[in-house]
Amino acid sequence: MKIVYFIRHAKAVHDGTPDFDRGLEQRGFSDARLMAEHLKEKNVKFDKIISSPSKRTMMTAQIFAQVLGHGKNIKEVKELYASSTGRIISVLNDVKDKHGCVAVVGHNEEITEVCELLSDETLGHIPTSGVCAITFKSASWADVEIGSGKMIYFNSPKKKKNIKNTGEF
């Protein structure tokens, strides 16, 4: 079984900085920490964290890594910036099978779309710092494809509660 936690980057500054270089605003730091702490309470541990290389996604990934005790080994994948659902699935297909649980930190609308496509669930919109976990029965990441997953968790700082948690983790 494989599990992927899709994490939308935290709230970013809007101060005229070029898009790729925008960092997090204060609310972004606190919301990302809140969500990471919630996953820690659920004993979630990532084998690998994959992130878009933009500043706001890397800062979000670092917060999750720090809180969850993952270390600083975050893989930057340029295909996750200005991406598509097909590219995100391709990135997952390339994950080594020794990794059972991975986090993908990226951008909307692609994060929402890929979660909906992989799980056949309708989310509408994943807010900043939102987290959606999808499980796959396959033993290989190469088998991840549209409709092959099941959503087991969806939460965001705005909700401050689980809006989907099947209790499977």
PDB file of C-alpha atoms in Angstrom:
ATOM      1  CA  MET A   1       0.000   0.000   0.000  1.00  0.00           C
ATOM      2  CA  LYS A   2       1.151   3.525  -0.823  1.00  0.00           C
ATOM      3  CA  ILE A   3      -0.024   6.818   0.695  1.00  0.00           C
ATOM      4  CA  VAL A   4       0.544  10.312  -0.635  1.00  0.00           C
ATOM      5  CA  TYR A   5      -0.190  13.479   1.328  1.00  0.00           C
ATOM      6  CA  PHE A   6      -0.830  16.356  -1.040  1.00  0.00           C
ATOM      7  CA  ILE A   7      -0.093  19.644   0.719  1.00  0.00           C
ATOM      8  CA  ARG A   8      -0.991  22.992  -0.765  1.00  0.00           C
ATOM      9  CA  HIS A   9       1.618  25.636   0.058  1.00  0.00           C
ATOM     10  CA  ALA A  10       0.830  27.976   2.940  1.00  0.00           C
ATOM     11  CA  LYS A  11      -0.455  31.533   2.547  1.00  0.00           C
ATOM     12  CA  ALA A  12       2.079  33.581   0.573  1.00  0.00           C
ATOM     13  CA  VAL A  13       2.895  37.267   0.561  1.00  0.00           C
ATOM     14  CA  HIS A  14       1.483  39.470  -2.194  1.00  0.00           C
ATOM     15  CA  ASP A  15       3.970  42.313  -2.230  1.00  0.00           C
ATOM     16  CA  GLY A  16       4.983  42.571  -5.862  1.00  0.00           C
ATOM     17  CA  THR A  17       7.712  39.928  -5.562  1.00  0.00           C
ATOM     18  CA  PRO A  18       7.911  37.694  -8.656  1.00  0.00           C
ATOM     19  CA  ASP A  19       5.627  34.664  -8.250  1.00  0.00           C
ATOM     20  CA  PHE A  20       8.404  32.057  -7.956  1.00  0.00           C
ATOM     21  CA  ASP A  21      10.167  34.060  -5.221  1.00  0.00           C
ATOM     22  CA  ARG A  22       7.190  34.826  -2.980  1.00  0.00           C
ATOM     23  CA  GLY A  23       7.673  33.691   0.614  1.00  0.00           C
ATOM     24  CA  LEU A  24       5.126  33.035   3.336  1.00  0.00           C
ATOM     25  CA  GLU A  25       3.230  35.626   5.287  1.00  0.00           C
ATOM     26  CA  GLN A  26       2.896  35.223   9.058  1.00  0.00           C
ATOM     27  CA  ARG A  27      -0.457  33.454   8.769  1.00  0.00           C
ATOM     28  CA  GLY A  28       1.179  31.023   6.360  1.00  0.00           C
ATOM     29  CA  PHE A  29       3.801  30.045   8.926  1.00  0.00           C
ATOM     30  CA  SER A  30       1.218  29.494  11.676  1.00  0.00           C
ATOM     31  CA  ASP A  31      -1.252  27.605   9.436  1.00  0.00           C
ATOM     32  CA  ALA A  32       1.434  25.269   8.087  1.00  0.00           C
ATOM     33  CA  ARG A  33       2.665  24.568  11.621  1.00  0.00           C
ATOM     34  CA  LEU A  34      -0.922  23.910  12.769  1.00  0.00           C
ATOM     35  CA  MET A  35      -1.474  21.346  10.017  1.00  0.00           C
ATOM     36  CA  ALA A  36       1.917  19.710  10.559  1.00  0.00           C
ATOM     37  CA  GLU A  37       1.200  19.429  14.288  1.00  0.00           C
ATOM     38  CA  HIS A  38      -2.145  17.818  13.477  1.00  0.00           C
ATOM     39  CA  LEU A  39      -0.433  15.200  11.302  1.00  0.00           C
ATOM     40  CA  LYS A  40       2.115  14.628  14.065  1.00  0.00           C
ATOM     41  CA  GLU A  41      -0.736  13.918  16.503  1.00  0.00           C
ATOM     42  CA  LYS A  42      -1.958  11.296  13.996  1.00  0.00           C
ATOM     43  CA  ASN A  43       1.567   9.740  13.945  1.00  0.00           C
ATOM     44  CA  VAL A  44       2.058  10.504  10.254  1.00  0.00           C
ATOM     45  CA  LYS A  45       5.636   9.992   9.062  1.00  0.00           C
ATOM     46  CA  PHE A  46       6.823  10.733   5.551  1.00  0.00           C
ATOM     47  CA  ASP A  47       9.440   8.555   3.887  1.00  0.00           C
ATOM     48  CA  LYS A  48      10.015  11.303   1.333  1.00  0.00           C
ATOM     49  CA  ILE A  49       8.949  14.911   0.809  1.00  0.00           C
ATOM     50  CA  ILE A  50       8.740  16.194  -2.766  1.00  0.00           C
ATOM     51  CA  SER A  51       8.183  19.890  -3.394  1.00  0.00           C
ATOM     52  CA  SER A  52       7.861  22.453  -6.100  1.00  0.00           C
ATOM     53  CA  PRO A  53      11.044  24.563  -5.989  1.00  0.00           C
ATOM     54  CA  SER A  54       9.207  27.873  -5.475  1.00  0.00           C
ATOM     55  CA  LYS A  55      10.076  29.701  -2.274  1.00  0.00           C
ATOM     56  CA  ARG A  56       6.613  29.366  -0.686  1.00  0.00           C
ATOM     57  CA  THR A  57       6.355  25.623  -1.354  1.00  0.00           C
ATOM     58  CA  MET A  58       9.867  24.944  -0.057  1.00  0.00           C
ATOM     59  CA  MET A  59       9.179  26.998   3.079  1.00  0.00           C
ATOM     60  CA  THR A  60       5.952  25.018   3.621  1.00  0.00           C
ATOM     61  CA  ALA A  61       7.768  21.709   3.069  1.00  0.00           C
ATOM     62  CA  GLN A  62      10.465  22.733   5.568  1.00  0.00           C
ATOM     63  CA  ILE A  63       7.851  23.481   8.235  1.00  0.00           C
ATOM     64  CA  PHE A  64       6.242  20.054   7.779  1.00  0.00           C
ATOM     65  CA  ALA A  65       9.655  18.361   7.749  1.00  0.00           C
ATOM     66  CA  GLN A  66      10.722  20.116  10.936  1.00  0.00           C
ATOM     67  CA  VAL A  67       7.530  19.398  12.894  1.00  0.00           C
ATOM     68  CA  LEU A  68       7.334  15.781  11.737  1.00  0.00           C
ATOM     69  CA  GLY A  69      11.023  15.118  12.378  1.00  0.00           C
ATOM     70  CA  HIS A  70      11.747  14.374   8.739  1.00  0.00           C
ATOM     71  CA  GLY A  71      15.010  16.279   8.532  1.00  0.00           C
ATOM     72  CA  LYS A  72      15.914  18.604   5.729  1.00  0.00           C
ATOM     73  CA  ASN A  73      16.003  16.100   2.875  1.00  0.00           C
ATOM     74  CA  ILE A  74      13.333  17.615   0.648  1.00  0.00           C
ATOM     75  CA  LYS A  75      13.472  16.812  -3.051  1.00  0.00           C
ATOM     76  CA  GLU A  76      12.839  19.837  -5.249  1.00  0.00           C
ATOM     77  CA  VAL A  77      11.089  18.861  -8.479  1.00  0.00           C
ATOM     78  CA  LYS A  78      10.867  21.652 -11.047  1.00  0.00           C
ATOM     79  CA  GLU A  79       7.977  19.888 -12.817  1.00  0.00           C
ATOM     80  CA  LEU A  80       5.752  20.702  -9.820  1.00  0.00           C
ATOM     81  CA  TYR A  81       5.930  24.463 -10.496  1.00  0.00           C
ATOM     82  CA  ALA A  82       3.438  25.655 -13.149  1.00  0.00           C
ATOM     83  CA  SER A  83       2.529  21.999 -13.406  1.00  0.00           C
ATOM     84  CA  SER A  84      -0.291  19.812 -14.650  1.00  0.00           C
ATOM     85  CA  THR A  85      -2.050  16.806 -13.193  1.00  0.00           C
ATOM     86  CA  GLY A  86      -0.274  14.569 -15.689  1.00  0.00           C
ATOM     87  CA  ARG A  87       3.130  15.811 -14.547  1.00  0.00           C
ATOM     88  CA  ILE A  88       2.229  15.322 -10.881  1.00  0.00           C
ATOM     89  CA  ILE A  89       1.145  11.744 -11.555  1.00  0.00           C
ATOM     90  CA  SER A  90       4.358  11.195 -13.522  1.00  0.00           C
ATOM     91  CA  VAL A  91       6.400  12.482 -10.557  1.00  0.00           C
ATOM     92  CA  LEU A  92       4.588   9.973  -8.312  1.00  0.00           C
ATOM     93  CA  ASN A  93       5.188   7.170 -10.822  1.00  0.00           C
ATOM     94  CA  ASP A  94       8.928   7.845 -10.524  1.00  0.00           C
ATOM     95  CA  VAL A  95       9.050   7.503  -6.713  1.00  0.00           C
ATOM     96  CA  LYS A  96      11.104   4.512  -5.580  1.00  0.00           C
ATOM     97  CA  ASP A  97       8.910   1.712  -4.260  1.00  0.00           C
ATOM     98  CA  LYS A  98      10.876   1.541  -0.991  1.00  0.00           C
ATOM     99  CA  HIS A  99       8.964   4.726   0.002  1.00  0.00           C
ATOM    100  CA  GLY A 100       5.523   3.873   1.360  1.00  0.00           C
ATOM    101  CA  CYS A 101       4.380   7.338   2.422  1.00  0.00           C
ATOM    102  CA  VAL A 102       5.302  10.516   0.559  1.00  0.00           C
ATOM    103  CA  ALA A 103       4.277  14.155   0.747  1.00  0.00           C
ATOM    104  CA  VAL A 104       3.894  16.326  -2.338  1.00  0.00           C
ATOM    105  CA  VAL A 105       3.919  20.077  -1.691  1.00  0.00           C
ATOM    106  CA  GLY A 106       2.556  22.098  -4.553  1.00  0.00           C
ATOM    107  CA  HIS A 107       0.183  24.681  -5.951  1.00  0.00           C
ATOM    108  CA  ASN A 108      -3.482  25.027  -6.746  1.00  0.00           C
ATOM    109  CA  GLU A 109      -5.339  24.354  -9.005  1.00  0.00           C
ATOM    110  CA  GLU A 110      -3.184  21.341  -9.817  1.00  0.00           C
ATOM    111  CA  ILE A 111      -3.206  19.956  -6.253  1.00  0.00           C
ATOM    112  CA  THR A 112      -7.004  20.003  -6.063  1.00  0.00           C
ATOM    113  CA  GLU A 113      -7.384  18.559  -9.561  1.00  0.00           C
ATOM    114  CA  VAL A 114      -4.945  15.691  -9.028  1.00  0.00           C
ATOM    115  CA  CYS A 115      -6.594  14.752  -5.715  1.00  0.00           C
ATOM    116  CA  GLU A 116      -9.987  14.663  -7.397  1.00  0.00           C
ATOM    117  CA  LEU A 117      -8.723  12.656 -10.369  1.00  0.00           C
ATOM    118  CA  LEU A 118      -6.802  10.100  -8.338  1.00  0.00           C
ATOM    119  CA  SER A 119      -9.582   9.511  -5.822  1.00  0.00           C
ATOM    120  CA  ASP A 120     -12.804  10.182  -7.780  1.00  0.00           C
ATOM    121  CA  GLU A 121     -13.841  12.565  -4.969  1.00  0.00           C
ATOM    122  CA  THR A 122     -15.079  16.135  -5.431  1.00  0.00           C
ATOM    123  CA  LEU A 123     -13.182  18.603  -3.255  1.00  0.00           C
ATOM    124  CA  GLY A 124     -13.837  21.849  -5.109  1.00  0.00           C
ATOM    125  CA  HIS A 125     -10.867  23.695  -3.653  1.00  0.00           C
ATOM    126  CA  ILE A 126      -7.991  22.874  -1.304  1.00  0.00           C
ATOM    127  CA  PRO A 127      -7.199  26.023   0.707  1.00  0.00           C
ATOM    128  CA  THR A 128      -3.679  27.162   1.547  1.00  0.00           C
ATOM    129  CA  SER A 129      -2.008  24.734   3.996  1.00  0.00           C
ATOM    130  CA  GLY A 130      -4.729  22.202   3.176  1.00  0.00           C
ATOM    131  CA  VAL A 131      -3.794  18.521   3.236  1.00  0.00           C
ATOM    132  CA  CYS A 132      -5.409  15.675   1.311  1.00  0.00           C
ATOM    133  CA  ALA A 133      -4.193  12.072   1.754  1.00  0.00           C
ATOM    134  CA  ILE A 134      -4.854   9.387  -0.809  1.00  0.00           C
ATOM    135  CA  THR A 135      -4.044   5.712  -0.429  1.00  0.00           C
ATOM    136  CA  PHE A 136      -3.328   3.222  -3.195  1.00  0.00           C
ATOM    137  CA  LYS A 137      -3.578  -0.573  -2.883  1.00  0.00           C
ATOM    138  CA  SER A 138      -0.665  -1.132  -5.236  1.00  0.00           C
ATOM    139  CA  ALA A 139       2.825  -1.961  -3.989  1.00  0.00           C
ATOM    140  CA  SER A 140       4.328   0.152  -6.782  1.00  0.00           C
ATOM    141  CA  TRP A 141       4.181   3.882  -7.406  1.00  0.00           C
ATOM    142  CA  ALA A 142       4.347   3.085 -11.128  1.00  0.00           C
ATOM    143  CA  ASP A 143       0.735   1.820 -10.858  1.00  0.00           C
ATOM    144  CA  VAL A 144      -0.664   5.142  -9.610  1.00  0.00           C
ATOM    145  CA  GLU A 145      -3.138   6.404 -12.190  1.00  0.00           C
ATOM    146  CA  ILE A 146      -6.398   8.300 -12.486  1.00  0.00           C
ATOM    147  CA  GLY A 147      -9.080   6.695 -10.339  1.00  0.00           C
ATOM    148  CA  SER A 148      -6.722   4.257  -8.605  1.00  0.00           C
ATOM    149  CA  GLY A 149      -6.729   5.892  -5.172  1.00  0.00           C
ATOM    150  CA  LYS A 150      -9.012   6.405  -2.209  1.00  0.00           C
ATOM    151  CA  MET A 151      -9.093   9.637  -0.217  1.00  0.00           C
ATOM    152  CA  ILE A 152      -8.604   8.927   3.485  1.00  0.00           C
ATOM    153  CA  TYR A 153      -8.035  12.414   4.868  1.00  0.00           C
ATOM    154  CA  PHE A 154      -8.793  16.018   3.996  1.00  0.00           C
ATOM    155  CA  ASN A 155      -8.282  18.908   6.392  1.00  0.00           C
ATOM    156  CA  SER A 156      -7.323  22.564   6.378  1.00  0.00           C
ATOM    157  CA  PRO A 157      -6.620  25.304   8.916  1.00  0.00           C
ATOM    158  CA  LYS A 158      -9.874  27.054   8.008  1.00  0.00           C
ATOM    159  CA  LYS A 159     -11.928  23.986   8.875  1.00  0.00           C
ATOM    160  CA  LYS A 160     -10.004  23.253  12.092  1.00  0.00           C
ATOM    161  CA  LYS A 161     -11.534  19.797  12.015  1.00  0.00           C
ATOM    162  CA  ASN A 162     -11.441  16.741   9.820  1.00  0.00           C
ATOM    163  CA  ILE A 163     -13.889  16.993   6.983  1.00  0.00           C
ATOM    164  CA  LYS A 164     -12.904  13.574   5.689  1.00  0.00           C
ATOM    165  CA  ASN A 165     -11.159  11.027   7.840  1.00  0.00           C
ATOM    166  CA  THR A 166     -11.965   7.376   7.382  1.00  0.00           C
ATOM    167  CA  GLY A 167      -9.790   6.441  10.331  1.00  0.00           C
ATOM    168  CA  GLU A 168      -7.468   4.386   8.152  1.00  0.00           C
ATOM    169  CA  PHE A 169      -4.294   6.063   9.372  1.00  0.00           C
TER     170      PHE A 169
END
